[in-house]
Coordinates of C-alpha atoms in Angstrom, one line a residue:
Chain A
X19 CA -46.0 -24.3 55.9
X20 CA -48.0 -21.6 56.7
X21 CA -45.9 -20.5 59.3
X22 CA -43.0 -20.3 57.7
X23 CA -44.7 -18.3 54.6
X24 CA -45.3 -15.4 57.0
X25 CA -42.0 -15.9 58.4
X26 CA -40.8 -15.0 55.7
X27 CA -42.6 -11.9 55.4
X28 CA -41.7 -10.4 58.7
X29 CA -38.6 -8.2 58.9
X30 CA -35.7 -7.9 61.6
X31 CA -37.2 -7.0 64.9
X32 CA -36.0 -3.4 65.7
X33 CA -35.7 -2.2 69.6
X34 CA -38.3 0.7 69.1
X35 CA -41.6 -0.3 71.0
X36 CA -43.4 -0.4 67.9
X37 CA -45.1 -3.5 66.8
X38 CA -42.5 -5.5 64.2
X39 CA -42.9 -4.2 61.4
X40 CA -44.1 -6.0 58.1
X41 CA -43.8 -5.3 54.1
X42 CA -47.5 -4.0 54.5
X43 CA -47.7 -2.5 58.0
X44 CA -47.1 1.7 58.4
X45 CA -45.4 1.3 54.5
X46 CA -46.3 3.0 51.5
X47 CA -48.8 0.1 51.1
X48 CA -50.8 0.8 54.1
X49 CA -51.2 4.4 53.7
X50 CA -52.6 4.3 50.3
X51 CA -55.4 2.4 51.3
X52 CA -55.9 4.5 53.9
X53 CA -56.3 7.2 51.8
X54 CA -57.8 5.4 49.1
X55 CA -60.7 4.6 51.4
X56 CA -60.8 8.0 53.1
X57 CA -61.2 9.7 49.5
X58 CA -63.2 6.6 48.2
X59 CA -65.9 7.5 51.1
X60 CA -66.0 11.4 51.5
X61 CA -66.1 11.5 46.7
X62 CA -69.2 9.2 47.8
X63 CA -71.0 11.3 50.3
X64 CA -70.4 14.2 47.8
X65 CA -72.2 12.1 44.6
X66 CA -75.1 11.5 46.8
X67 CA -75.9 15.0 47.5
X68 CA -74.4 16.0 44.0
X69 CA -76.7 14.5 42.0
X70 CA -79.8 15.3 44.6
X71 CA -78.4 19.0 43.9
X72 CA -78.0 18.8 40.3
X73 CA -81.8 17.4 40.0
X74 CA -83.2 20.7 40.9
X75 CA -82.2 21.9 37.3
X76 CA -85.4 19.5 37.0
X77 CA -87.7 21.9 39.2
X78 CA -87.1 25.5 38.5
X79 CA -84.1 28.1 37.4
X80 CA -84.9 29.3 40.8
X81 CA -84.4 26.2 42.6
X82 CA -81.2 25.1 41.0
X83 CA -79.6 28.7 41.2
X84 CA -80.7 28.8 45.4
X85 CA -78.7 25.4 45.6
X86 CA -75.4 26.5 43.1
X87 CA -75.5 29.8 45.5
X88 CA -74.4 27.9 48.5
X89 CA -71.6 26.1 46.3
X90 CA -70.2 29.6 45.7
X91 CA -69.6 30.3 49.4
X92 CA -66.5 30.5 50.1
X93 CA -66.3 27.7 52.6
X94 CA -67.9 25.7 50.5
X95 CA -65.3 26.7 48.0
X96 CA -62.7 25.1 50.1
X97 CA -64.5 21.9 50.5
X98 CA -64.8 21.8 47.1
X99 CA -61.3 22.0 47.0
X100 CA -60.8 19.4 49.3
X101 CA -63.3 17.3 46.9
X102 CA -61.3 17.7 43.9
X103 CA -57.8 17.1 45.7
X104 CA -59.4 13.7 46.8
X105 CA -60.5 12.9 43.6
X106 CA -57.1 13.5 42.1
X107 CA -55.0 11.1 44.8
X108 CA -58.3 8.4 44.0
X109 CA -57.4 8.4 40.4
X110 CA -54.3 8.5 40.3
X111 CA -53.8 6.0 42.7
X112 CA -56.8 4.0 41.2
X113 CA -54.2 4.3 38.4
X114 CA -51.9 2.4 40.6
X115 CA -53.7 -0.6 41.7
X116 CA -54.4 -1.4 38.4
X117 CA -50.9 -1.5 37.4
X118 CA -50.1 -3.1 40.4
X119 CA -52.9 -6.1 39.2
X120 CA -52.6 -5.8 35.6
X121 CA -48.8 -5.2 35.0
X122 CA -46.7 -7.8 35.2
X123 CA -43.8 -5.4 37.1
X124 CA -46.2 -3.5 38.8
X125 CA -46.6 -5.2 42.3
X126 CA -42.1 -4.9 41.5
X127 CA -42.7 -1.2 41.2
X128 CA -45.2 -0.4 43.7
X129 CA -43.4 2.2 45.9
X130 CA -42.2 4.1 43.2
X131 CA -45.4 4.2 41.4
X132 CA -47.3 5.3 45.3
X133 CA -44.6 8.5 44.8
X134 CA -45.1 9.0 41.3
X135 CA -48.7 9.3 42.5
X136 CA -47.8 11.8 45.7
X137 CA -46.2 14.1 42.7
X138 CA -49.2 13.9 40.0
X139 CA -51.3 15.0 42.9
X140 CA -49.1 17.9 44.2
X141 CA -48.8 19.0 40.4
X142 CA -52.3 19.0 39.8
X143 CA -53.4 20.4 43.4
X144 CA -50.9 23.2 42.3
X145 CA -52.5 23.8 38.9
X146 CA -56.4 23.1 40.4
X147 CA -56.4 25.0 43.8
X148 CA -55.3 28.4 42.6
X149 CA -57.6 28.3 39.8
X150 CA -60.7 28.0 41.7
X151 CA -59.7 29.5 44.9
X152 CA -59.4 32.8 42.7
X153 CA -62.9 32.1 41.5
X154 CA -64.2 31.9 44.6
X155 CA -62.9 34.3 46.4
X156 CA -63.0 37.3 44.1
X157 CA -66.2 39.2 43.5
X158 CA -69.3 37.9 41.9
X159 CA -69.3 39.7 37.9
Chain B
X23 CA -63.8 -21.6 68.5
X24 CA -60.8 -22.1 66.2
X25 CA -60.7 -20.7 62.6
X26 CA -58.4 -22.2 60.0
X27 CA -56.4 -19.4 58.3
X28 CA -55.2 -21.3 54.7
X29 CA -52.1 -20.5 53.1
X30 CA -52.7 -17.0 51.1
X31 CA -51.9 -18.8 47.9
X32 CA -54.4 -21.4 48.5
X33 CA -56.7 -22.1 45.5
X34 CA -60.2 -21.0 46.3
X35 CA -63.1 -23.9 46.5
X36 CA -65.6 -23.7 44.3
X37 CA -68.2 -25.6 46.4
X38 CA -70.8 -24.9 42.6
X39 CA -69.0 -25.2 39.9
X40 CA -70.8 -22.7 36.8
X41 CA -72.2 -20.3 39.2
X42 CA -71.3 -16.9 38.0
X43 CA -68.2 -15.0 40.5
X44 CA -69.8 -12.0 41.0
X45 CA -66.9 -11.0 43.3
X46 CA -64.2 -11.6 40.7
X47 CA -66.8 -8.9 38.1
X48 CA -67.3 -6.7 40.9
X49 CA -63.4 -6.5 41.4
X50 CA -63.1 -6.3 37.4
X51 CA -65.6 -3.2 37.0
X52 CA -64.2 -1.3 39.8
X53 CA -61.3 -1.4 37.3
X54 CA -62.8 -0.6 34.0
X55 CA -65.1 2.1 35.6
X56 CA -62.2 3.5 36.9
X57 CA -60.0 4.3 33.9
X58 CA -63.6 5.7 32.3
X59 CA -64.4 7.3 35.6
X60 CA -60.9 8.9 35.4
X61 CA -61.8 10.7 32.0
X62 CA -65.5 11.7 32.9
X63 CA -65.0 12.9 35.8
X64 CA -61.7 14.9 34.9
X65 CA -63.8 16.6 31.8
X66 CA -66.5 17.6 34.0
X67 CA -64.1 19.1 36.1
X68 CA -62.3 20.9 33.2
X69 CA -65.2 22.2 31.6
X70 CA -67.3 23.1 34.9
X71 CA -64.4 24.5 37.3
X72 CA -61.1 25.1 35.1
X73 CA -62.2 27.2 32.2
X74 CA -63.6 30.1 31.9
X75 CA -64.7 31.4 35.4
X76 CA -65.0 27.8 36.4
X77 CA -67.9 27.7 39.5
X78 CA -69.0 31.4 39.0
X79 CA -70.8 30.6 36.0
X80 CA -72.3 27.5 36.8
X81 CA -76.2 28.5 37.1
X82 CA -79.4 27.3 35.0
X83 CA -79.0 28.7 32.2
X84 CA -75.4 27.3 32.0
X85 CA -76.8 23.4 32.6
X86 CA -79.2 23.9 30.5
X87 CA -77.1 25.0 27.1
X88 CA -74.8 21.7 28.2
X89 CA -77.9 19.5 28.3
X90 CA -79.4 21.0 24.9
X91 CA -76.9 18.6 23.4
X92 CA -77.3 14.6 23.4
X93 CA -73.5 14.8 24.0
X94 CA -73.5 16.4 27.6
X95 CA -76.4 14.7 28.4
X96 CA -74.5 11.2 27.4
X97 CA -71.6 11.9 29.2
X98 CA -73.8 12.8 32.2
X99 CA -75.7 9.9 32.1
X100 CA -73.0 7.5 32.0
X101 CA -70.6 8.9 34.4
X102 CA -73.8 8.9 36.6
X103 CA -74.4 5.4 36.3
X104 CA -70.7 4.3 36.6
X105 CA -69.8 6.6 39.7
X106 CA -72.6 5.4 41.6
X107 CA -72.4 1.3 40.9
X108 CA -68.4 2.0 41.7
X109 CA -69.1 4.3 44.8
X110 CA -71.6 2.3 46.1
X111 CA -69.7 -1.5 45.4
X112 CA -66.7 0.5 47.1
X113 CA -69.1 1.6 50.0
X114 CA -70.1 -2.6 50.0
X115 CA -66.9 -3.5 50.3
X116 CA -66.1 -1.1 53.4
X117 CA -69.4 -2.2 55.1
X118 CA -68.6 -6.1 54.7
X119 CA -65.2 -5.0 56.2
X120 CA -66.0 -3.3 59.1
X121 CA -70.0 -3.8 60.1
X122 CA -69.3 -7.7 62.1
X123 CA -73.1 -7.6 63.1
X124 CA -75.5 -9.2 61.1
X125 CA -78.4 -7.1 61.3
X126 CA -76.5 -3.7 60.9
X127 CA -74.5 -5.3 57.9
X128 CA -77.7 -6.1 56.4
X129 CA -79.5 -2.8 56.9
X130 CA -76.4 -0.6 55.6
X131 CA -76.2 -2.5 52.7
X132 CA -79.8 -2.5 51.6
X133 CA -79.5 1.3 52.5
X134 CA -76.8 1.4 49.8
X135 CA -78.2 -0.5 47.2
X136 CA -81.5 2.0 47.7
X137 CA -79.5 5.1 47.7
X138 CA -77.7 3.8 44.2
X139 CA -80.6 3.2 42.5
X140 CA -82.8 5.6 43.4
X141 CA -80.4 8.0 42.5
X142 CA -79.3 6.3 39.4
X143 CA -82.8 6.6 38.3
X144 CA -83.8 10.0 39.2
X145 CA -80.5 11.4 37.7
X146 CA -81.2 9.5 34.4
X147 CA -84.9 10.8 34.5
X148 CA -83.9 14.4 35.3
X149 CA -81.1 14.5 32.3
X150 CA -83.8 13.1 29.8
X151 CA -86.9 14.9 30.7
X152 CA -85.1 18.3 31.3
X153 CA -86.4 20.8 28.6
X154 CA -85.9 24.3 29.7
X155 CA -89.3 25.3 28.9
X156 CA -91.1 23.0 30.9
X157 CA -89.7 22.9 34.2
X158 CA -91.9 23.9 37.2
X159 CA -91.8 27.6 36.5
X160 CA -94.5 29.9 36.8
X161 CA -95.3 31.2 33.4
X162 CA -94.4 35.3 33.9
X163 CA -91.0 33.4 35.1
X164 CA -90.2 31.7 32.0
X165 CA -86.7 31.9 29.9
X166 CA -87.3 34.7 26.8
X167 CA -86.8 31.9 24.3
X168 CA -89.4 29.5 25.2
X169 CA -92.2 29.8 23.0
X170 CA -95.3 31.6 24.9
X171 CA -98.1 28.8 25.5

Protein backbone atom coordinates (compact mmCIF):
# COMPACT_ATOMS: atom_id res chain seq x y z
CA UNK A 1 0.00 0.00 0.00
CA UNK A 2 2.64 2.26 0.63
CA UNK A 3 4.19 1.40 -2.44
CA UNK A 4 1.78 1.90 -4.54
CA UNK A 5 0.82 5.52 -2.91
CA UNK A 6 4.21 6.80 -4.08
CA UNK A 7 3.68 5.06 -7.28
CA UNK A 8 1.32 7.03 -7.89
CA UNK A 9 3.16 10.05 -7.29
CA UNK A 10 6.05 9.45 -9.61
CA UNK A 11 5.76 10.73 -13.19
CA UNK A 12 6.76 9.08 -16.67
CA UNK A 13 10.43 8.39 -16.67
CA UNK A 14 12.01 10.77 -19.18
CA UNK A 15 15.53 9.71 -21.08
CA UNK A 16 17.49 12.83 -19.67
CA UNK A 17 20.01 11.62 -16.97
CA UNK A 18 18.24 13.45 -14.46
CA UNK A 19 16.84 11.75 -11.46
CA UNK A 20 12.83 10.88 -12.28
CA UNK A 21 11.23 13.48 -11.61
CA UNK A 22 8.35 13.90 -8.86
CA UNK A 23 5.35 16.45 -8.24
CA UNK A 24 7.78 18.06 -5.55
CA UNK A 25 11.32 17.49 -6.92
CA UNK A 26 13.04 20.73 -9.08
CA UNK A 27 9.06 22.11 -9.38
CA UNK A 28 7.72 25.21 -8.29
CA UNK A 29 7.25 23.47 -4.91
CA UNK A 30 10.85 22.80 -4.27
CA UNK A 31 12.19 26.07 -5.08
CA UNK A 32 10.02 28.05 -2.84
CA UNK A 33 11.29 26.38 0.08
CA UNK A 34 14.40 26.85 -1.03
CA UNK A 35 14.02 30.27 -1.01
CA UNK A 36 11.77 30.45 1.70
CA UNK A 37 14.55 29.12 3.92
CA UNK A 38 17.32 31.09 2.32
CA UNK A 39 15.28 34.45 3.03
CA UNK A 40 13.88 32.85 6.29
CA UNK A 41 17.68 32.55 7.53
CA UNK A 42 19.65 35.63 6.18
CA UNK A 43 15.83 38.24 7.59
CA UNK A 44 17.15 36.27 10.87
CA UNK A 45 20.86 37.02 10.97
CA UNK A 46 19.72 40.62 10.06
CA UNK A 47 17.11 40.91 13.40
CA UNK A 48 19.86 39.71 15.57
CA UNK A 49 22.26 42.47 14.77
CA UNK A 50 19.12 44.86 14.11
CA UNK A 51 17.94 45.00 17.21
CA UNK A 52 21.66 44.86 18.97
CA UNK A 53 22.05 48.10 16.56
CA UNK A 54 18.88 49.67 17.42
CA UNK A 55 19.72 49.33 21.36
CA UNK A 56 22.41 51.93 21.12
CA UNK A 57 19.50 54.55 20.87
CA UNK A 58 19.70 53.21 24.60
CA UNK A 59 23.43 54.53 25.19
CA UNK A 60 24.04 57.79 23.51
CA UNK A 61 22.96 60.08 20.23
CA UNK A 62 26.55 59.42 19.55
CA UNK A 63 26.49 55.81 19.66
CA UNK A 64 23.38 55.22 17.66
CA UNK A 65 24.31 57.84 14.96
CA UNK A 66 28.22 55.95 14.59
CA UNK A 67 26.18 52.62 14.05
CA UNK A 68 23.19 54.27 11.48
CA UNK A 69 26.43 55.80 9.67
CA UNK A 70 27.57 52.47 8.51
CA UNK A 71 23.87 51.68 7.34
CA UNK A 72 24.23 54.68 4.96
CA UNK A 73 27.18 53.19 3.07
CA UNK A 74 26.47 52.48 0.11
CA UNK A 75 27.24 48.80 0.16
CA UNK A 76 25.51 48.47 2.97
CA UNK A 77 22.80 50.18 0.97
CA UNK A 78 22.67 47.37 -1.33
CA UNK A 79 22.47 44.72 1.29
CA UNK A 80 19.80 46.49 2.55
CA UNK A 81 18.28 46.04 -0.55
CA UNK A 82 18.85 42.59 -0.75
CA UNK A 83 17.14 42.48 2.95
CA UNK A 84 14.08 44.06 1.90
CA UNK A 85 13.76 42.02 -1.48
CA UNK A 86 13.90 38.87 0.82
CA UNK A 87 11.50 40.08 3.04
CA UNK A 88 9.12 40.71 0.27
CA UNK A 89 9.33 36.99 -1.55
CA UNK A 90 9.07 35.69 2.59
CA UNK A 91 5.82 37.36 2.92
CA UNK A 92 4.40 36.98 0.11
CA UNK A 93 5.12 33.55 -0.13
CA UNK A 94 4.42 33.21 3.68
CA UNK A 95 1.12 34.45 2.06
CA UNK A 96 1.15 31.28 0.12
CA UNK A 97 1.61 28.54 2.45
CA UNK A 98 -1.11 29.71 4.35
CA UNK A 99 -3.48 29.57 1.62
CA UNK A 100 -2.06 26.51 0.62
CA UNK A 101 -3.04 25.10 4.46
CA UNK A 102 -5.99 27.13 5.18
CA UNK A 103 -7.81 27.34 1.77
CA UNK A 104 -9.68 24.66 0.79
CA UNK A 105 -8.37 25.21 -3.14
CA UNK A 106 -5.23 26.29 -2.24
CA UNK A 107 -2.87 23.15 -2.35
CA UNK A 108 -5.37 23.07 -6.13
CA UNK A 109 -3.82 26.47 -6.87
CA UNK A 110 -0.39 26.24 -5.68
CA UNK A 111 1.63 26.94 -8.84
CA UNK A 112 -0.32 29.73 -9.85
CA UNK A 113 -0.34 31.35 -6.48
CA UNK A 114 4.11 30.55 -6.37
CA UNK A 115 3.78 33.03 -9.74
CA UNK A 116 1.39 35.40 -8.49
CA UNK A 117 4.10 35.56 -5.76
CA UNK A 118 7.22 35.84 -8.40
CA UNK A 119 5.07 39.12 -9.72
CA UNK A 120 4.12 40.79 -6.24
CA UNK A 121 7.81 40.56 -5.67
CA UNK A 122 9.06 42.02 -8.99
CA UNK A 123 6.36 44.85 -8.54
CA UNK A 124 7.46 45.75 -5.28
CA UNK A 125 11.32 45.25 -5.88
CA UNK A 126 10.53 47.74 -8.80
CA UNK A 127 8.70 50.29 -6.61
CA UNK A 128 11.33 49.54 -3.33
CA UNK A 129 14.84 49.39 -5.04
CA UNK A 130 14.78 52.71 -6.87
CA UNK A 131 13.49 54.42 -3.93
CA UNK A 132 16.23 53.79 -1.65
CA UNK A 133 19.02 53.21 -4.04
CA UNK A 134 18.42 56.99 -4.81
CA UNK A 135 18.72 57.68 -1.12
CA UNK A 136 21.61 56.08 -0.86
CA UNK A 137 23.53 56.99 -3.41
CA UNK A 138 22.95 60.72 -3.75
CA UNK A 139 24.56 63.18 -1.42
CA UNK A 140 24.12 63.43 2.33
CA UNK A 141 21.69 66.98 2.83
CA UNK B 1 18.96 -1.14 11.09
CA UNK B 2 15.57 -0.94 9.31
CA UNK B 3 13.25 2.12 9.79
CA UNK B 4 9.54 1.79 9.01
CA UNK B 5 8.44 4.67 6.82
CA UNK B 6 4.29 4.74 7.47
CA UNK B 7 1.96 5.66 4.84
CA UNK B 8 2.00 9.76 4.72
CA UNK B 9 -1.59 9.73 5.65
CA UNK B 10 -1.04 7.72 8.60
CA UNK B 11 -2.80 9.10 11.79
CA UNK B 12 -0.14 10.18 14.27
CA UNK B 13 0.06 8.13 17.83
CA UNK B 14 -0.57 9.85 20.56
CA UNK B 15 1.46 7.66 22.92
CA UNK B 16 -0.20 10.63 26.10
CA UNK B 17 -3.23 11.44 25.46
CA UNK B 18 -3.97 15.42 27.01
CA UNK B 19 -0.45 16.46 26.70
CA UNK B 20 -0.35 19.81 25.03
CA UNK B 21 1.03 19.58 20.88
CA UNK B 22 3.43 22.09 21.07
CA UNK B 23 4.40 21.27 17.41
CA UNK B 24 0.86 21.61 16.06
CA UNK B 25 0.95 25.64 18.13
CA UNK B 26 4.37 26.13 16.90
CA UNK B 27 3.16 25.36 13.29
CA UNK B 28 -0.11 27.57 14.08
CA UNK B 29 1.88 30.84 15.36
CA UNK B 30 4.28 30.75 12.55
CA UNK B 31 1.03 31.44 10.72
CA UNK B 32 -0.73 34.05 12.80
CA UNK B 33 2.72 35.90 13.38
CA UNK B 34 3.03 35.92 9.95
CA UNK B 35 0.00 37.76 8.64
CA UNK B 36 0.85 40.36 11.79
CA UNK B 37 4.51 40.16 10.88
CA UNK B 38 3.51 41.03 7.21
CA UNK B 39 1.89 44.44 8.43
CA UNK B 40 4.59 45.43 11.06
CA UNK B 41 7.24 44.89 9.32
CA UNK B 42 5.88 46.45 5.92
CA UNK B 43 4.96 49.77 8.11
CA UNK B 44 8.38 50.00 9.50
CA UNK B 45 9.59 49.75 6.23
CA UNK B 46 7.18 52.44 4.79
CA UNK B 47 7.73 54.82 7.41
CA UNK B 48 11.62 54.33 7.93
CA UNK B 49 12.85 53.73 4.17
CA UNK B 50 9.96 54.80 1.67
CA UNK B 51 8.92 58.20 2.80
CA UNK B 52 10.42 61.08 3.03
CA UNK B 53 14.24 60.57 2.45
CA UNK B 54 13.72 57.10 3.73
CA UNK B 55 17.49 55.84 5.47
CA UNK B 56 19.04 59.48 5.26
CA UNK B 57 17.09 60.63 8.01
CA UNK B 58 17.17 57.82 10.24
CA UNK B 59 19.50 59.20 13.17
CA UNK B 60 18.67 59.76 17.05
CA UNK B 61 16.85 62.33 17.04
CA UNK B 62 14.56 60.68 14.43
CA UNK B 63 13.99 57.34 16.89
CA UNK B 64 13.60 59.21 19.47
CA UNK B 65 10.43 61.54 18.23
CA UNK B 66 8.95 57.78 17.05
CA UNK B 67 9.46 56.46 20.60
CA UNK B 68 8.01 59.72 22.33
CA UNK B 69 4.71 58.04 21.44
CA UNK B 70 3.28 54.78 23.20
CA UNK B 71 2.18 53.98 19.63
CA UNK B 72 5.70 53.49 17.98
CA UNK B 73 6.93 52.19 20.96
CA UNK B 74 3.92 49.36 20.86
CA UNK B 75 4.39 48.56 17.43
CA UNK B 76 8.10 48.14 18.23
CA UNK B 77 7.66 46.02 20.97
CA UNK B 78 5.43 43.67 19.46
CA UNK B 79 6.92 43.16 16.13
CA UNK B 80 10.10 42.56 18.31
CA UNK B 81 8.66 39.86 20.16
CA UNK B 82 6.82 38.21 17.24
CA UNK B 83 9.89 38.34 14.66
CA UNK B 84 12.13 36.89 17.08
CA UNK B 85 9.80 33.78 18.54
CA UNK B 86 9.04 33.27 14.52
CA UNK B 87 12.76 33.71 13.44
CA UNK B 88 14.07 31.76 15.93
CA UNK B 89 11.10 28.62 15.82
CA UNK B 90 12.01 28.94 12.02
CA UNK B 91 15.81 28.69 12.82
CA UNK B 92 14.58 25.33 15.24
CA UNK B 93 13.02 23.98 12.63
CA UNK B 94 16.16 24.27 10.20
CA UNK B 95 18.48 22.97 13.00
CA UNK B 96 16.30 19.73 13.80
CA UNK B 97 16.45 19.34 10.00
CA UNK B 98 19.84 19.41 9.22
CA UNK B 99 22.12 19.14 12.61
CA UNK B 100 21.87 14.67 12.77
CA UNK B 101 24.32 14.93 15.89
CA UNK B 102 23.12 15.01 19.11
CA UNK B 103 25.40 17.17 20.91
CA UNK B 104 25.64 19.93 18.13
CA UNK B 105 21.73 19.78 17.78
CA UNK B 106 21.55 20.49 21.33
CA UNK B 107 24.09 23.24 21.63
CA UNK B 108 22.62 25.22 18.42
CA UNK B 109 19.42 25.09 19.79
CA UNK B 110 20.04 26.27 23.33
CA UNK B 111 22.24 28.95 21.42
CA UNK B 112 18.91 30.01 19.85
CA UNK B 113 16.68 29.93 22.51
CA UNK B 114 19.52 32.35 24.40
CA UNK B 115 19.92 34.58 21.44
CA UNK B 116 15.81 35.04 21.35
CA UNK B 117 15.46 35.96 24.68
CA UNK B 118 18.13 37.85 25.45
CA UNK B 119 17.29 39.93 22.70
CA UNK B 120 13.66 39.94 23.30
CA UNK B 121 14.37 41.31 26.67
CA UNK B 122 16.98 43.88 25.93
CA UNK B 123 14.82 45.24 23.03
CA UNK B 124 11.74 45.54 25.30
CA UNK B 125 13.98 47.17 28.10
CA UNK B 126 15.67 49.58 25.61
CA UNK B 127 12.01 50.74 24.08
CA UNK B 128 10.58 51.34 27.62
CA UNK B 129 13.46 52.91 29.48
CA UNK B 130 14.51 55.13 26.49
CA UNK B 131 13.96 58.80 27.54
CA UNK B 132 15.99 61.13 25.52
CA UNK B 133 17.30 63.00 28.36
CA UNK B 134 18.66 60.32 30.17
CA UNK B 135 20.73 58.30 28.03
CA UNK B 136 24.51 57.92 28.77
CA UNK B 137 25.43 61.41 27.46
CA UNK B 138 27.77 63.61 29.00
CA UNK B 139 25.94 66.65 30.21
CA UNK B 140 27.56 69.64 27.78
CA UNK B 141 26.27 66.87 25.06
CA UNK B 142 22.76 66.89 25.97
CA UNK B 143 19.58 67.58 23.38
CA UNK B 144 18.51 71.60 23.86
CA UNK B 145 15.10 70.43 25.13
CA UNK B 146 15.97 68.39 28.01
CA UNK B 147 15.64 70.29 31.03
CA UNK B 148 19.23 71.30 32.57
CA UNK B 149 19.72 69.14 35.88
Amino acid sequence: MPNEAASTLTTARSSSKRPAGTLYRGNTGMWSWVLHRITGVSIYFFLLVHVLDTAMIRVSPQAYDAVMSTYKNPIMGLGETALVIAIMFHAFNGIRIILIDFWSKGAKYQRLMFWIVIALWVIGTAGFAPIHLHNVFTEPQ
Amino acid sequence: MSTIIEAPRTPRERSSKGRVNWEKWGWLYMRLSGVLLLILIFGHLFVNLVLGEGIKEIDFAFVAGKYATPFWQWWDVVMLWLAMIHGSNGMRTIVNDYASHRTVRRVLLIGIAAAAIILIVLGTLVVFTFDPCNTFIPADQALTFCPVN
